[in-house]
Structures are given as C-alpha cells and as structure tokens.
PDB file of C-alpha atoms (C1' of nucleotides) in Angstrom:
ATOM      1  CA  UNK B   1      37.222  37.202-122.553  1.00  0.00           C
ATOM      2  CA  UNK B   2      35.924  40.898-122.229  1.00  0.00           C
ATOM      3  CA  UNK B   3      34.882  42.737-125.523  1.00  0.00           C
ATOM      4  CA  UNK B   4      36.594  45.831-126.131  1.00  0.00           C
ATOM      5  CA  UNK B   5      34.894  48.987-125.516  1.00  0.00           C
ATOM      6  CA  UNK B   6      33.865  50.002-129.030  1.00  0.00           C
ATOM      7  CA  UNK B   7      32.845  46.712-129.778  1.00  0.00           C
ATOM      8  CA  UNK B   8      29.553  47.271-127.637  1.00  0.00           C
ATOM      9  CA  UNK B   9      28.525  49.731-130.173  1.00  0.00           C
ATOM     10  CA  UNK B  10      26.080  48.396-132.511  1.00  0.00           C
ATOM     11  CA  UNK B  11      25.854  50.368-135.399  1.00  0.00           C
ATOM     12  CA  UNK B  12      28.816  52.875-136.732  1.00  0.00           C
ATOM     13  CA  UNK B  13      26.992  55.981-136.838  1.00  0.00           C
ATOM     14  CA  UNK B  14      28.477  56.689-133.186  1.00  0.00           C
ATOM     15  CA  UNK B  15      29.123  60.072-131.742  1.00  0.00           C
ATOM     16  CA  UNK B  16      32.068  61.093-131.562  1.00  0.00           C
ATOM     17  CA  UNK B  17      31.967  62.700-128.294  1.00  0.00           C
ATOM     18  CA  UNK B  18      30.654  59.359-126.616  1.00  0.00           C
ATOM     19  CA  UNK B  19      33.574  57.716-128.774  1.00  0.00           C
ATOM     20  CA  UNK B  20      36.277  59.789-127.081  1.00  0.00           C
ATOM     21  CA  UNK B  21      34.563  59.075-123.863  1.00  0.00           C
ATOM     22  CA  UNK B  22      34.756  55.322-124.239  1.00  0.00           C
ATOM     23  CA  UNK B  23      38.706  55.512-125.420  1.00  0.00           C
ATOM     24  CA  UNK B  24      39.061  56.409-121.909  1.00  0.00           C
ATOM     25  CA  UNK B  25      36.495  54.959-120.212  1.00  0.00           C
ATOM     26  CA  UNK B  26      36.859  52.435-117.023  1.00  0.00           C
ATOM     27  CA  UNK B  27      38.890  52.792-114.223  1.00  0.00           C
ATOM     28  CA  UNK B  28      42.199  52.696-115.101  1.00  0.00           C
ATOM     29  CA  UNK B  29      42.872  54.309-117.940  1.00  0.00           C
ATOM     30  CA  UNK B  30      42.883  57.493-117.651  1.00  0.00           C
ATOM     31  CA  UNK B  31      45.594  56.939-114.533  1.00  0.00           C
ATOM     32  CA  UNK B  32      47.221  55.152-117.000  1.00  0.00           C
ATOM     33  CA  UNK B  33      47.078  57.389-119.602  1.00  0.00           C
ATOM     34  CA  UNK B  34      48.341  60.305-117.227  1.00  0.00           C
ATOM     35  CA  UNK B  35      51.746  58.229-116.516  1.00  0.00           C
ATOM     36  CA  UNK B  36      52.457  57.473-120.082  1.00  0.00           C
ATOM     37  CA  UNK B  37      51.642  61.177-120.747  1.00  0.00           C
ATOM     38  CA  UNK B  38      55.029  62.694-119.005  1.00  0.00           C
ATOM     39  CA  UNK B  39      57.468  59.049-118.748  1.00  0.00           C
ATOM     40  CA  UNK B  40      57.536  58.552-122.257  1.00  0.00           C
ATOM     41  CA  UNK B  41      58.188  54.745-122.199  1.00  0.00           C
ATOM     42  CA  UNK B  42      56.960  52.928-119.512  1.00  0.00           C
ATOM     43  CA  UNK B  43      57.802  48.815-119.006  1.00  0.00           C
ATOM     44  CA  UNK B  44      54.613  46.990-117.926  1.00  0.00           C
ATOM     45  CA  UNK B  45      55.760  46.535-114.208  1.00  0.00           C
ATOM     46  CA  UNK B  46      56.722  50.188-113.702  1.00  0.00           C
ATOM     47  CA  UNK B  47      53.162  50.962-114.573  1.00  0.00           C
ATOM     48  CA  UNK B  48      52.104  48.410-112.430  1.00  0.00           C
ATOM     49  CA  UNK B  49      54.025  49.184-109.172  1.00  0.00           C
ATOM     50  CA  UNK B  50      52.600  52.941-110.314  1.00  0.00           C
ATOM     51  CA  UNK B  51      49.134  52.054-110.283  1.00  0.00           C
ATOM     52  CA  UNK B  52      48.743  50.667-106.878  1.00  0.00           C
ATOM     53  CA  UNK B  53      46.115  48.211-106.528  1.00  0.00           C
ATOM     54  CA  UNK B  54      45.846  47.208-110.187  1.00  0.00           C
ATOM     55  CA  UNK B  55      46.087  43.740-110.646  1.00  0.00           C
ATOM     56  CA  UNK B  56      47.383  42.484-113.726  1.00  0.00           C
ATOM     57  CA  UNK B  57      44.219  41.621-115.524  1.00  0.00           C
ATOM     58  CA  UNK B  58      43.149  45.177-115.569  1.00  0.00           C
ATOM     59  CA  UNK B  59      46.285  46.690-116.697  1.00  0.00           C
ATOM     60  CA  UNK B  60      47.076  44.216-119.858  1.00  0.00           C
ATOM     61  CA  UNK B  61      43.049  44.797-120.729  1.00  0.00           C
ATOM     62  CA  UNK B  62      43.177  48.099-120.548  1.00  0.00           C
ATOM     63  CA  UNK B  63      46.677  48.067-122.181  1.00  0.00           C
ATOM     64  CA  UNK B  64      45.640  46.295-125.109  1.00  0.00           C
ATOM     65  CA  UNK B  65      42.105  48.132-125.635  1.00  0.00           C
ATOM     66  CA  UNK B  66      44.191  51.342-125.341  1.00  0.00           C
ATOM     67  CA  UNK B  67      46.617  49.693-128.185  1.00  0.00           C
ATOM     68  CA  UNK B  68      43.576  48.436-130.319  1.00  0.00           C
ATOM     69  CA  UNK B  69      42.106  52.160-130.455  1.00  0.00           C
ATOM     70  CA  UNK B  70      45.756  53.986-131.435  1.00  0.00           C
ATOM     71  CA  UNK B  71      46.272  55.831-127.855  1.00  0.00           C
ATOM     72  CA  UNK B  72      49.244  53.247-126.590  1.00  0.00           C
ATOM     73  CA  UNK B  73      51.715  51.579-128.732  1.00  0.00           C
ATOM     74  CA  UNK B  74      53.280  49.051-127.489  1.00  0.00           C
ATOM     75  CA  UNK B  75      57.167  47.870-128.169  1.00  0.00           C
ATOM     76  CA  UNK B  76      58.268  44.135-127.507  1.00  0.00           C
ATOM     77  CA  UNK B  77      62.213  43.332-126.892  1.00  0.00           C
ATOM     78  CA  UNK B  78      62.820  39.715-127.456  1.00  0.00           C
ATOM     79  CA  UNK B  79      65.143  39.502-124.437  1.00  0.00           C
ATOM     80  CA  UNK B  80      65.914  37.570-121.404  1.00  0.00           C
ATOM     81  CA  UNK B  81      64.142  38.370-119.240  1.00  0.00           C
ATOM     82  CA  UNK B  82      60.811  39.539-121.827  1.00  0.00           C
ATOM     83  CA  UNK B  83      60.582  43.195-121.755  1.00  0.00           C
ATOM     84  CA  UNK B  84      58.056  45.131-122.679  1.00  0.00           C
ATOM     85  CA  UNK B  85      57.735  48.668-122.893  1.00  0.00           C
ATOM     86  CA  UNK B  86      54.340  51.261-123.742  1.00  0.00           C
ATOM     87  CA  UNK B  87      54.278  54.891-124.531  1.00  0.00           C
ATOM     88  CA  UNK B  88      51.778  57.128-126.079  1.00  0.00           C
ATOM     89  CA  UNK B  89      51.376  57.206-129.774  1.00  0.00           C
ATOM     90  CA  UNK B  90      51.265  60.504-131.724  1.00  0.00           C
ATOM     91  CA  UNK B  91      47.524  60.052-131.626  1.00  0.00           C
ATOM     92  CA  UNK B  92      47.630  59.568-128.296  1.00  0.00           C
ATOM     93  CA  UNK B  93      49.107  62.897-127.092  1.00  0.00           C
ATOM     94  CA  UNK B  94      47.072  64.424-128.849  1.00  0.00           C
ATOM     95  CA  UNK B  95      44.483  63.891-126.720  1.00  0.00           C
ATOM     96  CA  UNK B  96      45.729  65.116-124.077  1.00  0.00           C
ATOM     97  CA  UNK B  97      44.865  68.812-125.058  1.00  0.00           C
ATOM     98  CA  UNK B  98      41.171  68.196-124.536  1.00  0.00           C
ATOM     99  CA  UNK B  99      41.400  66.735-121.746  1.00  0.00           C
ATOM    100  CA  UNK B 100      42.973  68.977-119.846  1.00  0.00           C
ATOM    101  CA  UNK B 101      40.492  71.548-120.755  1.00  0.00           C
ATOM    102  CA  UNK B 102      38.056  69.472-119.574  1.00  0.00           C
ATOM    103  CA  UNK B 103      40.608  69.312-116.574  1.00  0.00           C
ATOM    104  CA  UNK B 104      40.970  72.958-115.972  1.00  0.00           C
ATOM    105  CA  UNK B 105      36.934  73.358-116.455  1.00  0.00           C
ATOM    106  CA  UNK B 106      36.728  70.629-113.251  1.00  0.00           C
ATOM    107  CA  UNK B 107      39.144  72.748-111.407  1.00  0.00           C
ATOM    108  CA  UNK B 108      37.627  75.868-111.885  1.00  0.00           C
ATOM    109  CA  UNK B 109      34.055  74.033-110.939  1.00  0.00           C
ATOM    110  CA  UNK B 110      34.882  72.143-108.191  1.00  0.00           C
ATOM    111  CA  UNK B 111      36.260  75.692-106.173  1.00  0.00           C
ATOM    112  CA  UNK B 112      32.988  77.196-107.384  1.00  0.00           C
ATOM    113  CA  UNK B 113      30.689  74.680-105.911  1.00  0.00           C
ATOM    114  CA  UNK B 114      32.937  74.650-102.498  1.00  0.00           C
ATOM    115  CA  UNK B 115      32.323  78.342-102.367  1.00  0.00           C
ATOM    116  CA  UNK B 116      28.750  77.617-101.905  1.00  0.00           C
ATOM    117  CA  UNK B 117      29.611  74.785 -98.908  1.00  0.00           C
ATOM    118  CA  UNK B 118      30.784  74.357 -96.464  1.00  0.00           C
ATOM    119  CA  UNK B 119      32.564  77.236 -96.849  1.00  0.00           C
ATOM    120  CA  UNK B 120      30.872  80.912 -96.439  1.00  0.00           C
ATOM    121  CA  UNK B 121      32.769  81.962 -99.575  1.00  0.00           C
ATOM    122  CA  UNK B 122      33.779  85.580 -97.686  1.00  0.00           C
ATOM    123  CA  UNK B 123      36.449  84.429 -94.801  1.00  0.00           C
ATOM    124  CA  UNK B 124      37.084  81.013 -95.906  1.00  0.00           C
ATOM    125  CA  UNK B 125      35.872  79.382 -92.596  1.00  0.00           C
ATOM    126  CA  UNK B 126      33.416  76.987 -92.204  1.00  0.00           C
ATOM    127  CA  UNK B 127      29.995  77.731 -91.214  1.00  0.00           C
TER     128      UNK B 127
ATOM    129  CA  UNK E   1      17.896  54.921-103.560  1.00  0.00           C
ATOM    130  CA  UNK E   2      20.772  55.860-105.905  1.00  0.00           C
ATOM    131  CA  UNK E   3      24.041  57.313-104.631  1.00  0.00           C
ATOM    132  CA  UNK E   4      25.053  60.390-106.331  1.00  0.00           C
ATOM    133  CA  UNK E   5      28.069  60.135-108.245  1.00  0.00           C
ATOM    134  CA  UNK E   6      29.628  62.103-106.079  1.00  0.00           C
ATOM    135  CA  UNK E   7      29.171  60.574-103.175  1.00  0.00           C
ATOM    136  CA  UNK E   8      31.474  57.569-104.252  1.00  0.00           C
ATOM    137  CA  UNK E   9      34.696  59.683-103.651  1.00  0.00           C
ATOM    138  CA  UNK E  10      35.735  59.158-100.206  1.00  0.00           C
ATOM    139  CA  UNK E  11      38.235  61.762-100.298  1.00  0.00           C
ATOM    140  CA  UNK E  12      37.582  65.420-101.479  1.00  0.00           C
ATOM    141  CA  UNK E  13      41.005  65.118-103.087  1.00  0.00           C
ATOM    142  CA  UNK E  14      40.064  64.194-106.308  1.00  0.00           C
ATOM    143  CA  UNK E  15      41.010  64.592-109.750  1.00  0.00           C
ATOM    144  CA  UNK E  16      39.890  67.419-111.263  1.00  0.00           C
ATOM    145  CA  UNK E  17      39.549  65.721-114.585  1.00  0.00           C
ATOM    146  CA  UNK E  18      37.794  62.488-113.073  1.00  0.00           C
ATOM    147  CA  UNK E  19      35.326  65.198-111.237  1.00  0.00           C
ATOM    148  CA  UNK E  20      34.117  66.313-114.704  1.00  0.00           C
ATOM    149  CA  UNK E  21      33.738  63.098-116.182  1.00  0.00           C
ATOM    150  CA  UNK E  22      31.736  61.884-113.712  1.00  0.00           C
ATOM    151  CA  UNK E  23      29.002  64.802-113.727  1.00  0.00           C
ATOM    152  CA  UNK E  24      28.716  63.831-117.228  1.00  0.00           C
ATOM    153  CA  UNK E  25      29.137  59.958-117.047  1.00  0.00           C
ATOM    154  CA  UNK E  26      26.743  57.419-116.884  1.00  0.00           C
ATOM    155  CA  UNK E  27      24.453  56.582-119.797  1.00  0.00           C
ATOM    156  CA  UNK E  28      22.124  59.312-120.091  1.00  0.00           C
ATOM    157  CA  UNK E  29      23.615  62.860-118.369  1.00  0.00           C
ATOM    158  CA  UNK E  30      25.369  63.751-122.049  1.00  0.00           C
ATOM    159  CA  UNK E  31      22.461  63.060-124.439  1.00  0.00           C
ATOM    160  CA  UNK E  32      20.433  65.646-121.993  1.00  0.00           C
ATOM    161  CA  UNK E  33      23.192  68.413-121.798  1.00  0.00           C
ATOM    162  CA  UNK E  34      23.306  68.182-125.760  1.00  0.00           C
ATOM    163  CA  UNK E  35      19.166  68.360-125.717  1.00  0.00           C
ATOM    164  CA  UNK E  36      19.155  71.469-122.916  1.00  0.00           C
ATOM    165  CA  UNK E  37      22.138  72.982-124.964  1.00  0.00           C
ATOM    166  CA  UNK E  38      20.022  73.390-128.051  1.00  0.00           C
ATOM    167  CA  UNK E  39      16.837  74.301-126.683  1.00  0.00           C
ATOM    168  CA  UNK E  40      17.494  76.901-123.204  1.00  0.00           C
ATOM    169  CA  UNK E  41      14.571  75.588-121.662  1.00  0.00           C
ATOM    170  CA  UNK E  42      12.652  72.091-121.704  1.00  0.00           C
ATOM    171  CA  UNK E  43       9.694  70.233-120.037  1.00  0.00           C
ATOM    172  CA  UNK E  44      10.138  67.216-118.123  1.00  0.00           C
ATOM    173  CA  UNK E  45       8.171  65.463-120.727  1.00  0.00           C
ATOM    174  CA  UNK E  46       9.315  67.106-123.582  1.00  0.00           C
ATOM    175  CA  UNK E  47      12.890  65.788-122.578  1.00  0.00           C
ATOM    176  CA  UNK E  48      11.137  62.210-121.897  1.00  0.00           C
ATOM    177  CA  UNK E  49       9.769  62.240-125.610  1.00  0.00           C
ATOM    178  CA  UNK E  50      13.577  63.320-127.596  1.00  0.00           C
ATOM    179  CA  UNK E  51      15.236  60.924-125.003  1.00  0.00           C
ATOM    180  CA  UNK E  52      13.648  57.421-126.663  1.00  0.00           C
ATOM    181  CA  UNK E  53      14.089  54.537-124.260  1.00  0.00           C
ATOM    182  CA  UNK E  54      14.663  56.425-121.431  1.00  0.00           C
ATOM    183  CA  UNK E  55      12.469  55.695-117.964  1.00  0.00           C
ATOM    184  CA  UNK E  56      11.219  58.008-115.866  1.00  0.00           C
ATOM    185  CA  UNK E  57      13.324  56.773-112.940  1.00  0.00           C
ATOM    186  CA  UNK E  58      16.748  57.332-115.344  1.00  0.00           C
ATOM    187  CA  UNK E  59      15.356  60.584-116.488  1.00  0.00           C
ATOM    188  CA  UNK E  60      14.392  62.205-112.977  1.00  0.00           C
ATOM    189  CA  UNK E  61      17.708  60.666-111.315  1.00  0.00           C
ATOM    190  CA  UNK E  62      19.753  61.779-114.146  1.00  0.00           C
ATOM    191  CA  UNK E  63      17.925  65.543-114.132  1.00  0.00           C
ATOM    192  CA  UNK E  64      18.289  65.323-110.180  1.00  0.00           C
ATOM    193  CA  UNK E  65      21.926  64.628-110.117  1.00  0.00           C
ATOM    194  CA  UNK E  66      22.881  67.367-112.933  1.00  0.00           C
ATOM    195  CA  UNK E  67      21.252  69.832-110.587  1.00  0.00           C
ATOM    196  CA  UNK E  68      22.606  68.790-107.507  1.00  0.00           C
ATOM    197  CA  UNK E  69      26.331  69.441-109.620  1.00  0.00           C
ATOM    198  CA  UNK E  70      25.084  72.569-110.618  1.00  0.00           C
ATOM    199  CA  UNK E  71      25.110  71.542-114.393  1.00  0.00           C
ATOM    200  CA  UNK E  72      21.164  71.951-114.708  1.00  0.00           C
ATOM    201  CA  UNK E  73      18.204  74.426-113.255  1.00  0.00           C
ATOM    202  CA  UNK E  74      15.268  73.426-112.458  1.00  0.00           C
ATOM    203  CA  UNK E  75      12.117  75.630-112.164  1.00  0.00           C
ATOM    204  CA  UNK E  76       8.896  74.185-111.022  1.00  0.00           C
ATOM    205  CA  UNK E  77       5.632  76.281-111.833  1.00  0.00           C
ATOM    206  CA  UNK E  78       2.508  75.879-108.883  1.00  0.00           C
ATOM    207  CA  UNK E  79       0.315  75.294-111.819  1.00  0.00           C
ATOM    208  CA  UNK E  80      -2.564  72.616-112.526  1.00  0.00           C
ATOM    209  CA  UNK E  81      -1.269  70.256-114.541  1.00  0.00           C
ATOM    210  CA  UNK E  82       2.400  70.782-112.626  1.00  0.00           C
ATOM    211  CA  UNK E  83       5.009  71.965-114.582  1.00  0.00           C
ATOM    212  CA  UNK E  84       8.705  71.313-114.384  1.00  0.00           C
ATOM    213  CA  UNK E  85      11.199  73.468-116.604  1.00  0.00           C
ATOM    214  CA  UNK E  86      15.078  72.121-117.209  1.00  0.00           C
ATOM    215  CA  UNK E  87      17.086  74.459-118.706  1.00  0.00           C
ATOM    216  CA  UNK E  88      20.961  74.222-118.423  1.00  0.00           C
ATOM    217  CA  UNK E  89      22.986  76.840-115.534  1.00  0.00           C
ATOM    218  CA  UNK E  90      25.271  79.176-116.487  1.00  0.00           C
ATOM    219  CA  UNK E  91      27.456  76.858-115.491  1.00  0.00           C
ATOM    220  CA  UNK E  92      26.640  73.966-117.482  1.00  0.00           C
ATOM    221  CA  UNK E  93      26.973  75.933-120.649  1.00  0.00           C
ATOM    222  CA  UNK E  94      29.844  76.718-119.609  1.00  0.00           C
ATOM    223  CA  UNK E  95      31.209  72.941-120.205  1.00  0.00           C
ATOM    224  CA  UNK E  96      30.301  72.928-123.340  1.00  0.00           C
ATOM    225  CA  UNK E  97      33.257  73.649-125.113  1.00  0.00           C
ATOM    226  CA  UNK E  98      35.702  71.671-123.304  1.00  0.00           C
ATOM    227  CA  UNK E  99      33.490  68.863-124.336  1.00  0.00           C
ATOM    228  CA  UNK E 100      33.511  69.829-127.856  1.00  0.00           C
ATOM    229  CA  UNK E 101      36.690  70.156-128.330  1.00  0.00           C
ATOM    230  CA  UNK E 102      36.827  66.368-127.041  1.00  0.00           C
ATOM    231  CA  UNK E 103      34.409  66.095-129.748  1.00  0.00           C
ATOM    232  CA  UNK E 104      36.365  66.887-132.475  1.00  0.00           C
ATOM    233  CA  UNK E 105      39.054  65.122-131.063  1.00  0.00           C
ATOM    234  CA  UNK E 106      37.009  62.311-131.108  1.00  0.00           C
ATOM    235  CA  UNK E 107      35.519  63.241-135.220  1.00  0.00           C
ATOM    236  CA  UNK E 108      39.464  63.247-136.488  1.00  0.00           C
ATOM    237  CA  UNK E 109      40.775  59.948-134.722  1.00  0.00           C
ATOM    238  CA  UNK E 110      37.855  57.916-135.820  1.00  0.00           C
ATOM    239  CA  UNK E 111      38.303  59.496-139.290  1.00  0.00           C
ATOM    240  CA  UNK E 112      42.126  58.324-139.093  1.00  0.00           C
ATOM    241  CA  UNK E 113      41.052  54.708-137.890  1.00  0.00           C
ATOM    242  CA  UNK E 114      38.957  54.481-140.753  1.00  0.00           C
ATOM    243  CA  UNK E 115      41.758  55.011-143.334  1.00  0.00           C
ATOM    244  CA  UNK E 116      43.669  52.156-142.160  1.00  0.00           C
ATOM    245  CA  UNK E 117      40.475  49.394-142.431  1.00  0.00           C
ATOM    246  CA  UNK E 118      38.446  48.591-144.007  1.00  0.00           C
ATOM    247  CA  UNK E 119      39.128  51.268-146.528  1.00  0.00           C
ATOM    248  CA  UNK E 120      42.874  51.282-148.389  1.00  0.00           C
ATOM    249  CA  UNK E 121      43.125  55.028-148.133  1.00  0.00           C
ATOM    250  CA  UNK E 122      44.275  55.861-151.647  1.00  0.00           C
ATOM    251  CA  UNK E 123      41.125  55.419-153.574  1.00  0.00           C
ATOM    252  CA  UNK E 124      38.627  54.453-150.611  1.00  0.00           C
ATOM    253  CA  UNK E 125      37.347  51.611-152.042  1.00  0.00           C
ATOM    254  CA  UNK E 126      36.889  48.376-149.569  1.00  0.00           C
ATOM    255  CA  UNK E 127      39.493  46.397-149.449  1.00  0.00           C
TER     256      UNK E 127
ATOM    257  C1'  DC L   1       2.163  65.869-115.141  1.00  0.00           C
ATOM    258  C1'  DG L   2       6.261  64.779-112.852  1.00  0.00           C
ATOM    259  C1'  DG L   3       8.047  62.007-110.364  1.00  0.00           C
ATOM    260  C1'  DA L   4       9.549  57.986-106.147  1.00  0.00           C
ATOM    261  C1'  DA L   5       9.957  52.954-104.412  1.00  0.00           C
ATOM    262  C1'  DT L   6      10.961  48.360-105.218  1.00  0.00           C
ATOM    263  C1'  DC L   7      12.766  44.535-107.486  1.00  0.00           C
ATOM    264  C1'  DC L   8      15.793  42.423-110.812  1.00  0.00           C
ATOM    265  C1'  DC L   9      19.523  41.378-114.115  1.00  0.00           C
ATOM    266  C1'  DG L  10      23.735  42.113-117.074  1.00  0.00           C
ATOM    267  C1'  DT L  11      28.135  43.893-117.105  1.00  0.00           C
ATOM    268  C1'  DC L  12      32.442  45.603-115.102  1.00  0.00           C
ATOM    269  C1'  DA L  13      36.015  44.806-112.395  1.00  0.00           C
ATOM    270  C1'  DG L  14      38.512  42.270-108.458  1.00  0.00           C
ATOM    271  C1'  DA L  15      40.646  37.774-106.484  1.00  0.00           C
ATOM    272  C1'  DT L  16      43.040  33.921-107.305  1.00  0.00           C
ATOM    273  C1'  DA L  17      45.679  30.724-109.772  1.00  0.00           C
ATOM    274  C1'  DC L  18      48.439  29.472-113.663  1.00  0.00           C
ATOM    275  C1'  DT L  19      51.911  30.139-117.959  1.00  0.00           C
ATOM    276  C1'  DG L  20      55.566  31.096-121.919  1.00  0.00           C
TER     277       DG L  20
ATOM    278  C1'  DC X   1      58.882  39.497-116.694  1.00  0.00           C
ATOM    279  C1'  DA X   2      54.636  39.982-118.720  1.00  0.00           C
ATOM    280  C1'  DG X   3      50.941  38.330-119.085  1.00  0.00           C
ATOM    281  C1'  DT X   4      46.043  34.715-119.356  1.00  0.00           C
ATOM    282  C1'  DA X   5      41.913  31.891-117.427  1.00  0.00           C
ATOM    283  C1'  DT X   6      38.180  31.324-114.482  1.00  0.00           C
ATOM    284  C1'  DC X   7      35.166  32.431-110.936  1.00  0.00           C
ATOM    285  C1'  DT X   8      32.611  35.801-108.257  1.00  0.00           C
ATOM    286  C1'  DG X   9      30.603  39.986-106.202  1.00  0.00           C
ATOM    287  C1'  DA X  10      29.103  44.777-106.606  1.00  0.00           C
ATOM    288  C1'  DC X  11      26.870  48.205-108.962  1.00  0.00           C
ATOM    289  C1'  DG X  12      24.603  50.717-112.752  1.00  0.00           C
ATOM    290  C1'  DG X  13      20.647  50.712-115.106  1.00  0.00           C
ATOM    291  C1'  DG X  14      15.913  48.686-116.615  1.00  0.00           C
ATOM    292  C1'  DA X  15      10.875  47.144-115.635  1.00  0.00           C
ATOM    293  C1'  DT X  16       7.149  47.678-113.013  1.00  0.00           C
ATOM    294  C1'  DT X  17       4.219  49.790-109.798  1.00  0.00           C
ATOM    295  C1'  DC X  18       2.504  53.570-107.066  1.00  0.00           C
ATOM    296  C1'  DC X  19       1.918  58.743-105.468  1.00  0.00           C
ATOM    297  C1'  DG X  20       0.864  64.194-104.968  1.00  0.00           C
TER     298       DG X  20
END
DNA sequence: CGGAATCCCGTCAGATACTG
DNA sequence: CAGTATCTGACGGGATTCCG
C-alpha cells in the first residue's frame, strides 16, 4: 500500500508552498486535474481512455489521494453496471487560478530561453 | 552524472505548466530560490550553512541546474580563497509571485482542512 | 573554498494478475 | 465497470572520497 503524499511529512509545521506542490505532485495528476478542470464530471474509464498509458493503479491512487486532500470528489451510483463519476470540488477549482499563473510564467519563459537557442532571436532561423 | 531536468522531455512540446514545475522540483531548488529571494546575493557556503542537511553534490547540482534554466546567476571572483556568488536573475525573481500566490493557495486550504479534524470548528477545541 | 566522481539505497511508478 | 494486490525496475537523492 503507498502512503499518501502528505503523510511523508513528519511534523505539521509544513510550508505551504511545498504543501500545494505535493497536492499535485507525481505524474498524473496534474493531467488529471486538467481534464476534470473543463468536463465537469468525469466516469473513471473516460479518464482512463483520456490518460493514455495510465494503468489503473495510478489513476485510483492518484484519484483517491486527490479525494483525501479536497481537490476531487468523488460520486458513487449504486447501479448495474457500478458507475462512478469524479469532478473537481469547489476547493479544487480554486486552484486552478495559481496554477495557471504559474502556467503563463512557463510560457512566457520557455519563448525567452528559445530566443537565446537555437534560434538567433532577430529572423527566427536557426543558426 | 545527473541529467538535467530538462533533458527528460523528449519532445520540446511540453506543458508550459509542467516546464515550471520542474525548474523548481526536486527536493532542494525551492528552499534556495526562497534563500536567494531574501538575500540578492549569497556565497556558495553561506547557502551550504542556511540549507542544513544539504551535500555539496545536491547543492552544486541544484545551483548548476537553476542556472542552466536561467533561474539563478552565478559570478565567480579570480580571488585566493575562490569565491562563488549566487544571486537570483531577473528572471528568477520574476517567478516569484506566481509561486506565492500558490502559496497562499496552499496557507487557506490547509487552514480549511484543519476545521474539519481534528478541531470541531465552532469553538476549536479537539475533538 | 567550491566543487566533481563514484557508489549505494529507498521510493515512485509500471506490469501483471485478480476481484466485487 | 471500477477498482486492488504483488512484484519489480528505474531514478532521485545521500554518503563518501577526491580535486583545482
């Protein structure tokens, strides 16, 4: 069984910069978190045929760490066949905001740093 | 030798948002932006002395890799003893205050987490 | 003083198989 | 359909040693 991600921490006096790090730390759930972000309500299997090359380990462990720390909440139908479905929780969205500053600052970065190379930065062609 | 994170993309379409947490992922790269943000310009062993636990091998990797991303400057002095100054670029300030505002992201949720246990959020007393 | 080279280990994540 | 259990390999990071 794999601990959750905040478990690791030892003590509670934790930063809360590495906090909101770990929330969406790993590989997958930030992907995740991105498809949730403009679907709404997502069944398990829709995210997985989404995330190509997940296997189902990674997605119900990330699912449920994501669930466990308030970003995904996650709705059960009693039906035949079981049906699942996950969506973002108020807390959730509202994380997206940061993010995508921290998005826009990578954007705005990574053209900045090609600038420098391979590119000559005047006619765009490689030097 | 050490990849750097950088080199692990194979394709140079990558997520903008990925891009930035990588320059700042791993387990030392944030505690020595938040150093280099409060101080404008720091020896290599100054940094080794606030940074406890670290190794030199961690601390000259991480230092190498934030300059190769154009997050940190590094100016070397011909002097006897050598001396090595890390201050952050222009650009690295300049990622501050995405990463704040993650920050305070991060402040608020674990503040809401905390109302729901162990604490009964009327009067704050432990359950 | 400011590193680099080498070795080593724990953890994360993938593969595979099985289940209510 | 929506997961869980177990095994395994790869990689990040630490300890130690050595260098200009």
């Amino acid at each position: 069984m794999y601990a959750s991600s905040m478990e690791k921490e030892e003590n509670n006096t934790v930063c809360p910069l590495k906090y909101a790090l770990n929330l969406v730390g790993g590989k997958w759930k930030l992907p995740i978190i991105c498809i949730l972000a403009r679907e709404e309500s997502v069944r398990y299997n829709s995210l997985k045929r989404k995330l190509v090359g997940i296997t189902n380990m990674m997605l119900s462990q990330s699912l449920k760490e994501l669930e466990e720390n308030g970003i995904v909440h996650r709705e059960q139908y009693n039906e035949i066949p079981p049906r699942v479905e996950y969506s973002l929780t108020k807390e959730g969205r509202s994380i997206l905001e940061p993010l995508e500053s921290l998005s826009e600052w990578g954007k705005i970065h990574m053209d900045k740093l090609r600038t420098q190379s391979p590119y000559c930065g005047e006619c765009r062609e490689v030097k």
